[in-house]
Amino acid sequence: MSTSPGKVLSSWIAKPVSSSDMELYELLATKCANIYSILKRGSPKDLPPFLGEIPANSKTMGLVISFCHGYEIHLSGDNVVPLCCVAHHLAMNETHSKINLLKRALTYFEQSVLFSWNQTLKALKTTENILDQAMQLGLAGACFDSLMAKALSDPRLLGEPINTDTSSEEEEDEIEDKDKEFHHWPSARRRLFGLNLQNEDLTTLSLRLYEPLICEMVKRGVPLSYATSSLLNYVKKWVFPTFTSAATVDKEKLSLYESNSQREIIEAVERLLPRERGLIIPCTILLRILKSAMFFNASLECRDGLEFRIGTSLHHATVKDLLILSQNQVCSREVKYDIDCIRRILKQFYGNYSSSHLSGLILVAELFEEFLAEISSSDIDLKLETFIELAELSVSLSMGTQKKSDGLYKAIDIYLDKHRYLTESEREKACQPLDFNKMSEKACDHAAKNERLPVRVTVQILFVAQMQLRDSIMKEVQGSRRFGEKEDELEEEDGEEKVVRGGFGEERMRTEMEKMSMKLVELEKE
């Protein structure tokens, strides 16, 4: 018999039964009880529809035909599950023929495949298109159980806990490119999976298989840090490359199937990510997932969940992370940011901040000032009302702390520089949120010479600087006097009165105050 195995399946379905087909059917009948029964009933015309229902591709059927010919076939994790399904469908059992395919394939599956992580994962991947049959035979369930048992025994198989260092996306991408160039292996896998590179990666599974597997692993007690590592690696593998390509090239070129697929992955990963406190997920990655979720129109529930997680770790974010482009841009050349999204994230941060230390609050306040400075520079259409609202929000973020307002001053200065068309009164409004009393001496000195500031604001800043200088000199004078008094006490036996060390300080104060007064008079005249 010289029939090509790769063409057999299509020939069965494509044409009626011929005399040449009967020879093949009779060969199969020697090992397949169901084909034997159909032929015995004298109904060969029923064979093409029956064979068309076989859950296998032509490659698998080629192995079945080779087996029926008496040839030795090589079993592996890549083919054993499809062979089991075909053998069951055709009833290739021991009752019909000794040493038949079904028993041989099942024995190999149980004794050789299930004991190996790699082989089990390969076998599970082959169930993607025959999942119903594999579930009915218990093959998919056996793969799930085997992988879960191994993951419970050695969680590192899911990936080492991800590094919480919030490196920039460019740094990560650069490392990935180098890894691909020199090692031909994705960097995310190399860095997240501290394993032998020969181990099969769980994230190569389709979402249809991956989601229930991870969900069950978490239920059974796989450490959350390892499950989280796998989830983040999954979205980095399947979503980020498509998002980067579509966002930078052309979203319209993305097919509906691709867009829906990306959305489903993002929503599934968000559902599976643990919410337990103490489990730190890098804010940089979460914000990148959120940007992808917005781009692919993920559900509101998904985006809310991501914003909640970002809010709980916002003090680990960077300014670039917060630059979330608005999805309602008129054209790609315009740069507009999603301010409402940032507001919601800030609300989540302050609503869930539980630390007794102010360091996290100060970090977020400084982060938001940098964010305000960045959007003031890049969004030339940022409305004055929006800027003032954000500036007032920035002030409220640092309430209750001793933080200086230099960052807010910098943002205001940048906004005035990029929006020089503002009138004097509008520039005064832009400066209203600024607390001059919290500006450092260096910032006050810069502001006193800043021509972009309204005259009224410059006068106020000079007045504050004058008060700061007076207080500073007074403290110096008082300190000098106290030091002089201590010296007097130590030298009482000499009976000589020491000259109080402070005359120079008082003289300096009078000089500086006179200079400051002259500046104020000049500005008032303007």
Short mmCIF file of C-alpha atoms in Angstrom, two decimals:
data_model
loop_
_atom_site.label_atom_id
_atom_site.label_comp_id
_atom_site.label_asym_id
_atom_site.label_seq_id
_atom_site.Cartn_x
_atom_site.Cartn_y
_atom_site.Cartn_z
CA MET A 1 0.00 0.00 0.00
CA SER A 2 1.64 3.24 -1.11
CA THR A 3 -0.96 5.81 -0.06
CA SER A 4 0.58 9.00 1.36
CA PRO A 5 -0.46 9.32 5.06
CA GLY A 6 -0.51 13.12 4.87
CA LYS A 7 -3.24 13.07 2.20
CA VAL A 8 -5.39 10.27 3.55
CA LEU A 9 -7.73 12.28 5.76
CA SER A 10 -8.63 14.82 3.06
CA SER A 11 -9.16 12.06 0.48
CA TRP A 12 -11.61 10.27 2.78
CA ILE A 13 -13.79 13.33 3.15
CA ALA A 14 -13.42 14.80 -0.33
CA LYS A 15 -14.63 11.91 -2.50
CA PRO A 16 -16.99 8.94 -2.42
CA VAL A 17 -15.78 5.46 -1.49
CA SER A 18 -13.81 3.87 -4.32
CA SER A 19 -12.43 0.40 -4.79
CA SER A 20 -8.94 1.64 -3.93
CA ASP A 21 -10.24 3.08 -0.64
CA MET A 22 -11.66 -0.29 0.36
CA GLU A 23 -8.18 -1.75 0.60
CA LEU A 24 -7.22 0.98 3.10
CA TYR A 25 -10.44 0.54 5.08
CA GLU A 26 -9.84 -3.19 5.35
CA LEU A 27 -6.32 -2.55 6.59
CA LEU A 28 -7.62 -0.15 9.27
CA ALA A 29 -10.32 -2.62 10.22
CA THR A 30 -7.66 -5.07 11.42
CA LYS A 31 -6.88 -2.70 14.28
CA CYS A 32 -9.99 -0.47 14.51
CA ALA A 33 -13.13 -2.13 15.93
CA ASN A 34 -15.47 0.65 14.80
CA ILE A 35 -14.33 0.50 11.17
CA TYR A 36 -14.58 -3.29 11.30
CA SER A 37 -18.21 -3.01 12.55
CA ILE A 38 -19.19 -0.61 9.74
CA LEU A 39 -17.68 -2.86 7.10
CA LYS A 40 -19.26 -5.91 8.68
CA ARG A 41 -22.67 -4.22 8.44
CA GLY A 42 -22.01 -3.73 4.74
CA SER A 43 -22.18 0.06 4.96
CA PRO A 44 -18.84 1.36 3.59
CA LYS A 45 -20.62 4.56 2.51
CA ASP A 46 -20.88 5.45 6.22
CA LEU A 47 -17.10 5.43 6.62
CA PRO A 48 -16.24 8.87 5.13
CA PRO A 49 -18.59 10.77 7.52
CA PHE A 50 -17.37 8.64 10.43
CA LEU A 51 -13.71 9.20 9.58
CA GLY A 52 -14.40 12.92 9.09
CA GLU A 53 -15.31 13.13 12.77
CA ILE A 54 -11.86 11.92 13.85
CA PRO A 55 -10.26 14.49 16.23
CA ALA A 56 -6.89 14.57 14.49
CA ASN A 57 -4.86 16.13 11.72
CA SER A 58 -3.30 14.34 8.77
CA LYS A 59 0.03 13.90 10.60
CA THR A 60 -1.64 11.97 13.41
CA MET A 61 -3.64 9.88 10.98
CA GLY A 62 -0.43 9.09 9.15
CA LEU A 63 0.95 7.59 12.35
CA VAL A 64 -2.23 5.56 12.81
CA ILE A 65 -1.97 4.15 9.29
CA SER A 66 1.70 3.38 9.80
CA PHE A 67 0.80 1.51 12.99
CA CYS A 68 -1.84 -0.48 11.14
CA HIS A 69 0.76 -1.36 8.53
CA GLY A 70 2.84 -2.83 11.32
CA TYR A 71 5.51 -0.13 11.31
CA GLU A 72 7.11 1.03 14.56
CA ILE A 73 5.91 4.53 15.46
CA HIS A 74 7.69 6.96 17.77
CA LEU A 75 5.57 8.19 20.69
CA SER A 76 6.29 11.53 22.37
CA GLY A 77 4.63 14.28 24.34
CA ASP A 78 3.92 16.02 21.04
CA ASN A 79 1.74 13.24 19.60
CA VAL A 80 0.58 10.86 22.33
CA VAL A 81 -2.62 12.72 23.31
CA PRO A 82 -3.95 13.07 19.72
CA LEU A 83 -3.11 9.40 19.14
CA CYS A 84 -5.03 8.42 22.28
CA CYS A 85 -8.05 10.39 21.08
CA VAL A 86 -7.97 8.83 17.60
CA ALA A 87 -7.41 5.35 18.98
CA HIS A 88 -10.39 5.78 21.30
CA HIS A 89 -12.57 7.13 18.47
CA LEU A 90 -11.68 4.15 16.27
CA ALA A 91 -11.86 1.66 19.18
CA MET A 92 -8.30 0.44 18.70
CA ASN A 93 -8.52 -1.69 21.87
CA GLU A 94 -7.12 -5.00 23.06
CA THR A 95 -10.46 -6.74 22.67
CA HIS A 96 -10.32 -6.21 18.93
CA SER A 97 -6.57 -6.72 18.43
CA LYS A 98 -3.73 -7.57 20.79
CA ILE A 99 -0.97 -4.99 21.42
CA ASN A 100 -3.20 -2.29 20.01
CA LEU A 101 -2.57 1.43 19.79
CA LEU A 102 -4.91 2.71 22.53
CA LYS A 103 -3.32 0.70 25.33
CA ARG A 104 0.18 1.39 24.08
CA ALA A 105 -0.41 5.16 23.85
CA LEU A 106 -2.12 5.35 27.27
CA THR A 107 0.69 3.37 28.88
CA TYR A 108 3.30 5.69 27.40
CA PHE A 109 1.26 8.73 28.50
CA GLU A 110 1.02 7.50 32.09
CA GLN A 111 4.54 6.14 32.48
CA SER A 112 6.65 8.52 30.41
CA VAL A 113 4.77 11.78 29.88
CA LEU A 114 3.17 12.55 33.24
CA PHE A 115 6.43 12.14 35.15
CA SER A 116 8.12 14.93 33.18
CA TRP A 117 7.27 18.65 33.39
CA ASN A 118 8.45 19.26 29.83
CA GLN A 119 6.64 16.28 28.29
CA THR A 120 3.43 17.00 30.20
CA LEU A 121 3.44 20.61 29.04
CA LYS A 122 4.04 19.54 25.44
CA ALA A 123 1.19 17.04 25.69
CA LEU A 124 -1.16 19.64 27.14
CA LYS A 125 -0.42 22.06 24.30
CA THR A 126 -1.55 19.44 21.77
CA THR A 127 -5.03 19.40 23.32
CA GLU A 128 -5.80 22.94 22.12
CA ASN A 129 -7.85 21.77 19.09
CA ILE A 130 -9.15 18.52 20.60
CA LEU A 131 -9.82 19.73 24.13
CA ASP A 132 -13.32 18.26 24.39
CA GLN A 133 -12.10 14.78 23.49
CA ALA A 134 -9.03 15.12 25.72
CA MET A 135 -11.23 16.19 28.63
CA GLN A 136 -13.65 13.29 28.11
CA LEU A 137 -10.79 10.80 28.19
CA GLY A 138 -9.27 12.46 31.27
CA LEU A 139 -6.04 13.26 29.43
CA ALA A 140 -6.22 17.02 29.84
CA GLY A 141 -7.18 16.64 33.50
CA ALA A 142 -4.23 14.31 34.07
CA CYS A 143 -1.90 16.93 32.53
CA PHE A 144 -3.37 19.64 34.76
CA ASP A 145 -2.94 17.51 37.89
CA SER A 146 0.61 16.57 36.98
CA LEU A 147 1.67 20.18 36.34
CA MET A 148 -0.01 21.41 39.52
CA ALA A 149 1.67 18.74 41.64
CA LYS A 150 5.06 19.62 40.21
CA ALA A 151 4.47 23.36 40.70
CA LEU A 152 3.49 22.80 44.34
CA SER A 153 6.66 20.78 44.82
CA ASP A 154 8.90 23.28 43.01
CA PRO A 155 7.24 26.71 42.47
CA ARG A 156 10.29 27.92 40.57
CA LEU A 157 8.87 26.10 37.57
CA LEU A 158 6.43 29.03 37.30
CA GLY A 159 9.21 31.60 37.39
CA GLU A 160 11.26 33.25 40.10
CA PRO A 161 9.47 36.12 41.92
CA ILE A 162 9.74 39.12 39.66
CA ASN A 163 12.28 41.82 40.41
CA THR A 164 10.57 44.88 41.93
CA ASP A 165 13.16 47.24 40.50
CA THR A 166 11.20 49.77 38.44
CA SER A 167 13.53 50.05 35.50
CA SER A 168 12.33 51.93 32.46
CA GLU A 169 10.68 50.25 29.50
CA GLU A 170 13.58 51.22 27.25
CA GLU A 171 16.06 49.51 29.56
CA GLU A 172 13.96 46.33 29.60
CA ASP A 173 13.50 46.35 25.83
CA GLU A 174 17.22 46.94 25.29
CA ILE A 175 18.08 43.97 27.50
CA GLU A 176 15.52 41.81 25.68
CA ASP A 177 17.00 42.71 22.29
CA LYS A 178 20.48 41.78 23.46
CA ASP A 179 19.26 38.48 24.88
CA LYS A 180 17.51 37.60 21.63
CA GLU A 181 20.59 38.51 19.62
CA PHE A 182 23.13 36.55 21.64
CA HIS A 183 21.11 33.79 23.26
CA HIS A 184 18.01 33.46 21.03
CA TRP A 185 15.87 33.36 24.16
CA PRO A 186 13.40 36.04 25.38
CA SER A 187 14.95 38.16 28.12
CA ALA A 188 11.76 38.24 30.19
CA ARG A 189 11.98 34.48 30.47
CA ARG A 190 15.70 34.54 31.23
CA ARG A 191 15.30 37.10 34.01
CA LEU A 192 12.00 35.93 35.47
CA PHE A 193 12.73 32.23 35.24
CA GLY A 194 15.86 31.28 37.14
CA LEU A 195 15.76 27.77 35.70
CA ASN A 196 17.57 25.58 33.26
CA LEU A 197 16.80 26.98 29.81
CA GLN A 198 15.64 23.53 28.65
CA ASN A 199 12.54 23.69 30.85
CA GLU A 200 9.29 24.27 29.01
CA ASP A 201 7.69 27.64 29.75
CA LEU A 202 4.14 27.56 31.13
CA THR A 203 3.38 30.85 29.40
CA THR A 204 3.60 29.17 25.98
CA LEU A 205 0.11 27.76 26.60
CA SER A 206 -2.91 29.36 24.98
CA LEU A 207 -5.17 31.39 27.26
CA ARG A 208 -7.81 28.66 27.01
CA LEU A 209 -5.42 26.28 28.79
CA TYR A 210 -3.34 28.72 30.82
CA GLU A 211 -6.14 30.52 32.69
CA PRO A 212 -7.80 27.49 34.34
CA LEU A 213 -4.41 25.97 35.13
CA ILE A 214 -3.07 29.04 36.97
CA CYS A 215 -6.42 29.61 38.67
CA GLU A 216 -6.40 26.07 40.07
CA MET A 217 -2.75 26.31 41.08
CA VAL A 218 -3.48 29.40 43.17
CA LYS A 219 -6.45 27.65 44.79
CA ARG A 220 -4.25 24.70 45.71
CA GLY A 221 -1.67 26.89 47.40
CA VAL A 222 1.09 27.64 44.92
CA PRO A 223 2.97 30.66 46.42
CA LEU A 224 1.41 33.86 45.08
CA SER A 225 4.75 35.46 44.27
CA TYR A 226 5.53 32.68 41.79
CA ALA A 227 2.05 32.65 40.26
CA THR A 228 2.27 36.44 39.88
CA SER A 229 5.62 36.11 38.14
CA SER A 230 4.08 33.73 35.62
CA LEU A 231 1.08 36.01 35.04
CA LEU A 232 3.22 39.09 34.44
CA ASN A 233 5.49 37.13 32.15
CA TYR A 234 2.42 35.91 30.25
CA VAL A 235 1.17 39.42 29.51
CA LYS A 236 4.70 40.55 28.62
CA LYS A 237 4.95 37.69 26.14
CA TRP A 238 1.53 37.89 24.49
CA VAL A 239 0.34 41.52 24.89
CA PHE A 240 3.23 43.97 25.10
CA PRO A 241 4.80 43.21 21.68
CA THR A 242 1.44 43.64 19.90
CA PHE A 243 0.59 46.76 21.92
CA THR A 244 3.95 48.39 21.16
CA SER A 245 3.64 47.60 17.46
CA ALA A 246 0.01 48.73 17.11
CA ALA A 247 0.45 51.88 19.21
CA THR A 248 3.52 53.07 17.31
CA VAL A 249 2.60 51.97 13.79
CA ASP A 250 -1.11 51.85 13.04
CA LYS A 251 -3.92 50.58 15.24
CA GLU A 252 -6.20 50.23 12.21
CA LYS A 253 -4.00 47.44 10.83
CA LEU A 254 -4.83 45.30 13.85
CA SER A 255 -7.49 42.73 13.03
CA LEU A 256 -10.62 42.37 15.13
CA TYR A 257 -9.50 38.89 16.16
CA GLU A 258 -6.10 40.18 17.36
CA SER A 259 -7.70 43.05 19.27
CA ASN A 260 -10.22 40.78 20.97
CA SER A 261 -7.49 38.26 21.78
CA GLN A 262 -5.33 40.91 23.44
CA ARG A 263 -8.30 42.20 25.43
CA GLU A 264 -9.19 38.72 26.65
CA ILE A 265 -5.63 38.10 27.85
CA ILE A 266 -5.46 41.40 29.72
CA GLU A 267 -8.81 40.84 31.40
CA ALA A 268 -7.87 37.28 32.38
CA VAL A 269 -4.51 38.33 33.83
CA GLU A 270 -6.15 41.13 35.83
CA ARG A 271 -8.69 38.68 37.26
CA LEU A 272 -5.97 36.26 38.27
CA LEU A 273 -3.52 38.76 39.77
CA PRO A 274 -3.64 38.43 43.59
CA ARG A 275 -4.89 41.36 45.66
CA GLU A 276 -3.20 40.33 48.91
CA ARG A 277 -1.41 43.12 50.78
CA GLY A 278 2.33 42.79 51.00
CA LEU A 279 2.66 41.31 47.52
CA ILE A 280 4.55 43.96 45.59
CA ILE A 281 3.93 44.09 41.85
CA PRO A 282 6.17 46.53 39.96
CA CYS A 283 4.15 49.67 39.29
CA THR A 284 5.91 50.13 35.95
CA ILE A 285 4.53 46.83 34.65
CA LEU A 286 1.05 47.48 36.05
CA LEU A 287 0.88 50.87 34.36
CA ARG A 288 2.00 49.34 31.09
CA ILE A 289 -0.75 46.73 31.40
CA LEU A 290 -3.24 49.55 32.10
CA LYS A 291 -2.11 51.42 28.99
CA SER A 292 -2.60 48.22 26.99
CA ALA A 293 -6.02 47.69 28.59
CA MET A 294 -7.12 51.18 27.55
CA PHE A 295 -5.72 50.73 24.06
CA PHE A 296 -7.55 47.44 23.48
CA ASN A 297 -10.77 48.64 25.17
CA ALA A 298 -10.71 46.22 28.08
CA SER A 299 -13.72 46.17 30.38
CA LEU A 300 -14.28 48.91 32.96
CA GLU A 301 -13.99 46.32 35.72
CA CYS A 302 -10.56 45.31 34.42
CA ARG A 303 -9.30 48.89 34.26
CA ASP A 304 -10.67 49.66 37.73
CA GLY A 305 -8.83 46.64 39.10
CA LEU A 306 -5.56 47.75 37.54
CA GLU A 307 -5.99 51.31 38.82
CA PHE A 308 -6.58 49.94 42.31
CA ARG A 309 -3.38 47.90 42.21
CA ILE A 310 -1.39 50.83 40.80
CA GLY A 311 -2.77 53.09 43.51
CA THR A 312 -1.48 50.82 46.26
CA SER A 313 2.09 51.00 44.94
CA LEU A 314 2.14 54.44 43.30
CA HIS A 315 5.18 55.56 45.34
CA HIS A 316 7.24 53.08 43.28
CA ALA A 317 6.24 54.62 39.93
CA THR A 318 8.21 56.96 37.69
CA VAL A 319 7.03 60.04 35.82
CA LYS A 320 7.17 58.24 32.49
CA ASP A 321 4.88 55.54 33.86
CA LEU A 322 2.18 58.15 34.52
CA LEU A 323 2.23 59.57 31.00
CA ILE A 324 -0.91 57.77 29.88
CA LEU A 325 -2.02 59.09 26.51
CA SER A 326 -5.67 59.97 26.14
CA GLN A 327 -7.58 57.61 23.85
CA ASN A 328 -9.61 60.54 22.48
CA GLN A 329 -6.82 62.38 20.68
CA VAL A 330 -7.94 64.27 17.61
CA CYS A 331 -4.86 63.16 15.67
CA SER A 332 -1.65 61.33 16.40
CA ARG A 333 0.47 64.48 16.29
CA GLU A 334 -1.29 65.92 19.32
CA VAL A 335 -0.03 64.91 22.74
CA LYS A 336 -2.78 64.76 25.34
CA TYR A 337 -2.75 62.82 28.56
CA ASP A 338 -5.51 61.06 30.45
CA ILE A 339 -5.76 63.35 33.49
CA ASP A 340 -8.92 61.68 34.80
CA CYS A 341 -7.12 58.33 34.99
CA ILE A 342 -4.30 59.89 37.06
CA ARG A 343 -6.86 61.46 39.39
CA ARG A 344 -8.48 58.06 39.99
CA ILE A 345 -5.11 56.43 40.66
CA LEU A 346 -4.22 59.16 43.18
CA LYS A 347 -7.56 58.64 44.88
CA GLN A 348 -6.80 54.92 45.17
CA PHE A 349 -3.37 55.69 46.63
CA TYR A 350 -4.62 57.99 49.37
CA GLY A 351 -7.65 55.84 50.07
CA ASN A 352 -5.49 52.77 50.67
CA TYR A 353 -2.29 54.26 52.15
CA SER A 354 -1.83 52.54 55.49
CA SER A 355 1.77 53.29 56.46
CA SER A 356 2.47 55.49 59.49
CA HIS A 357 5.48 56.97 57.68
CA LEU A 358 5.18 60.10 55.54
CA SER A 359 7.88 59.00 53.12
CA GLY A 360 5.38 57.40 50.71
CA LEU A 361 3.18 60.50 50.73
CA ILE A 362 6.15 62.76 50.04
CA LEU A 363 7.36 60.52 47.20
CA VAL A 364 3.96 60.63 45.51
CA ALA A 365 3.71 64.41 45.99
CA GLU A 366 7.11 64.86 44.36
CA LEU A 367 6.16 62.41 41.61
CA PHE A 368 3.00 64.37 40.83
CA GLU A 369 4.96 67.66 40.70
CA GLU A 370 7.30 66.07 38.14
CA PHE A 371 4.27 64.80 36.24
CA LEU A 372 2.76 68.28 36.23
CA ALA A 373 6.03 69.74 34.94
CA GLU A 374 6.21 67.12 32.19
CA ILE A 375 2.69 67.62 30.85
CA SER A 376 3.12 71.40 31.09
CA SER A 377 6.05 71.05 28.74
CA SER A 378 4.65 68.50 26.27
CA ASP A 379 0.92 69.29 26.18
CA ILE A 380 0.89 72.75 24.61
CA ASP A 381 -2.91 72.78 24.67
CA LEU A 382 -3.15 72.16 28.41
CA LYS A 383 -5.85 74.56 29.52
CA LEU A 384 -5.19 77.03 32.32
CA GLU A 385 -8.18 75.78 34.31
CA THR A 386 -6.89 72.19 34.09
CA PHE A 387 -3.39 73.26 35.09
CA ILE A 388 -4.69 75.20 38.11
CA GLU A 389 -6.83 72.24 39.16
CA LEU A 390 -3.84 69.91 38.96
CA ALA A 391 -1.61 72.39 40.77
CA GLU A 392 -4.14 72.65 43.60
CA LEU A 393 -4.25 68.85 43.71
CA SER A 394 -0.47 68.86 43.99
CA VAL A 395 -0.68 71.20 46.99
CA SER A 396 -3.24 68.96 48.69
CA LEU A 397 -0.97 65.94 48.20
CA SER A 398 1.75 67.46 50.37
CA MET A 399 -0.53 68.77 53.12
CA GLY A 400 0.60 67.72 56.58
CA THR A 401 4.23 67.40 55.49
CA GLN A 402 7.16 69.79 55.63
CA LYS A 403 7.83 69.36 51.94
CA LYS A 404 9.09 72.39 50.01
CA SER A 405 7.06 73.74 47.11
CA ASP A 406 10.04 74.06 44.77
CA GLY A 407 8.70 71.28 42.51
CA LEU A 408 5.40 73.09 42.03
CA TYR A 409 7.25 76.34 41.33
CA LYS A 410 9.25 74.55 38.62
CA ALA A 411 6.04 73.22 37.04
CA ILE A 412 4.48 76.70 37.07
CA ASP A 413 7.60 78.20 35.53
CA ILE A 414 7.56 75.62 32.73
CA TYR A 415 3.85 76.19 32.09
CA LEU A 416 4.33 79.96 31.85
CA ASP A 417 7.29 79.47 29.53
CA LYS A 418 5.32 77.16 27.19
CA HIS A 419 2.21 79.38 27.28
CA ARG A 420 3.61 82.87 26.82
CA TYR A 421 0.38 84.12 25.32
CA LEU A 422 -1.24 84.25 28.79
CA THR A 423 -2.23 87.66 30.08
CA GLU A 424 -0.88 89.13 33.32
CA SER A 425 -4.04 88.18 35.22
CA GLU A 426 -3.96 84.63 33.80
CA ARG A 427 -0.35 84.23 34.88
CA GLU A 428 -1.33 85.38 38.36
CA LYS A 429 -4.05 82.71 38.45
CA ALA A 430 -1.52 80.06 37.43
CA CYS A 431 0.64 81.07 40.40
CA GLN A 432 -2.19 81.10 42.97
CA PRO A 433 -1.69 77.50 44.20
CA LEU A 434 1.97 78.23 45.03
CA ASP A 435 2.79 78.63 48.73
CA PHE A 436 5.63 81.16 48.76
CA ASN A 437 6.41 80.46 52.40
CA LYS A 438 7.41 76.86 51.51
CA MET A 439 9.85 77.88 48.77
CA SER A 440 13.53 77.34 49.48
CA GLU A 441 16.03 80.18 49.47
CA LYS A 442 17.39 78.94 46.14
CA ALA A 443 13.91 78.87 44.56
CA CYS A 444 13.12 82.35 45.91
CA ASP A 445 16.36 83.66 44.46
CA HIS A 446 15.47 82.19 41.05
CA ALA A 447 11.92 83.56 41.22
CA ALA A 448 13.15 87.07 42.09
CA LYS A 449 14.93 87.17 38.72
CA ASN A 450 12.25 85.33 36.76
CA GLU A 451 10.74 87.63 34.14
CA ARG A 452 7.96 85.16 33.36
CA LEU A 453 6.34 85.67 36.75
CA PRO A 454 3.76 88.45 37.21
CA VAL A 455 5.10 91.53 39.05
CA ARG A 456 2.66 91.04 41.93
CA VAL A 457 3.91 87.49 42.47
CA THR A 458 7.55 88.59 42.31
CA VAL A 459 6.87 91.22 45.00
CA GLN A 460 5.29 88.59 47.25
CA ILE A 461 8.19 86.22 46.75
CA LEU A 462 10.70 88.97 47.51
CA PHE A 463 8.82 89.78 50.68
CA VAL A 464 8.92 86.13 51.74
CA ALA A 465 12.63 85.99 50.86
CA GLN A 466 13.17 89.11 53.00
CA MET A 467 11.42 87.45 55.95
CA GLN A 468 13.42 84.26 55.45
CA LEU A 469 16.66 86.21 55.36
CA ARG A 470 15.73 88.14 58.49
CA ASP A 471 14.85 84.94 60.36
CA SER A 472 18.05 83.30 59.21
CA ILE A 473 20.23 86.18 60.34
CA MET A 474 18.38 86.51 63.62
CA LYS A 475 19.04 82.86 64.36
CA GLU A 476 22.69 83.41 63.52
CA VAL A 477 22.89 86.43 65.80
CA GLN A 478 21.15 84.66 68.65
CA GLY A 479 23.42 81.68 68.26
CA SER A 480 26.48 83.93 68.30
CA ARG A 481 25.28 85.65 71.45
CA ARG A 482 24.65 82.35 73.21
CA PHE A 483 28.10 81.20 72.21
CA GLY A 484 29.57 84.45 73.57
CA GLU A 485 27.72 84.07 76.84
CA LYS A 486 29.15 80.55 77.27
CA GLU A 487 32.62 81.91 76.67
CA ASP A 488 32.00 84.59 79.32
CA GLU A 489 31.02 81.96 81.85
CA LEU A 490 34.14 79.94 81.13
CA GLU A 491 36.41 82.97 81.60
CA GLU A 492 34.80 84.56 84.67
CA GLU A 493 38.06 84.20 86.63
CA ASP A 494 39.69 86.77 84.37
CA GLY A 495 37.07 89.34 85.42
CA GLU A 496 36.97 90.69 81.92
CA GLU A 497 33.79 91.23 79.94
CA LYS A 498 33.96 89.58 76.51
CA VAL A 499 32.63 91.42 73.49
CA VAL A 500 29.44 89.77 72.24
CA ARG A 501 30.09 88.04 68.92
CA GLY A 502 27.21 89.24 66.85
CA GLY A 503 27.92 92.75 65.82
CA PHE A 504 28.94 91.59 62.37
CA GLY A 505 25.71 89.57 62.08
CA GLU A 506 23.56 92.56 62.97
CA GLU A 507 25.42 94.74 60.50
CA ARG A 508 24.97 92.12 57.77
CA MET A 509 21.25 91.88 58.49
CA ARG A 510 20.78 95.64 58.18
CA THR A 511 22.65 95.68 54.87
CA GLU A 512 20.68 92.80 53.35
CA MET A 513 17.38 94.21 54.55
CA GLU A 514 18.16 97.54 52.93
CA LYS A 515 18.97 95.83 49.63
CA MET A 516 15.74 93.82 49.75
CA SER A 517 13.70 96.94 50.57
CA MET A 518 15.18 98.72 47.58
CA LYS A 519 14.17 95.81 45.29
CA LEU A 520 10.65 95.89 46.66
CA VAL A 521 10.37 99.67 46.08
CA GLU A 522 11.58 99.27 42.48
CA LEU A 523 9.06 96.52 41.79
CA GLU A 524 6.24 98.53 43.34
CA LYS A 525 7.11 101.43 41.06
CA GLU A 526 6.86 99.08 38.04
#
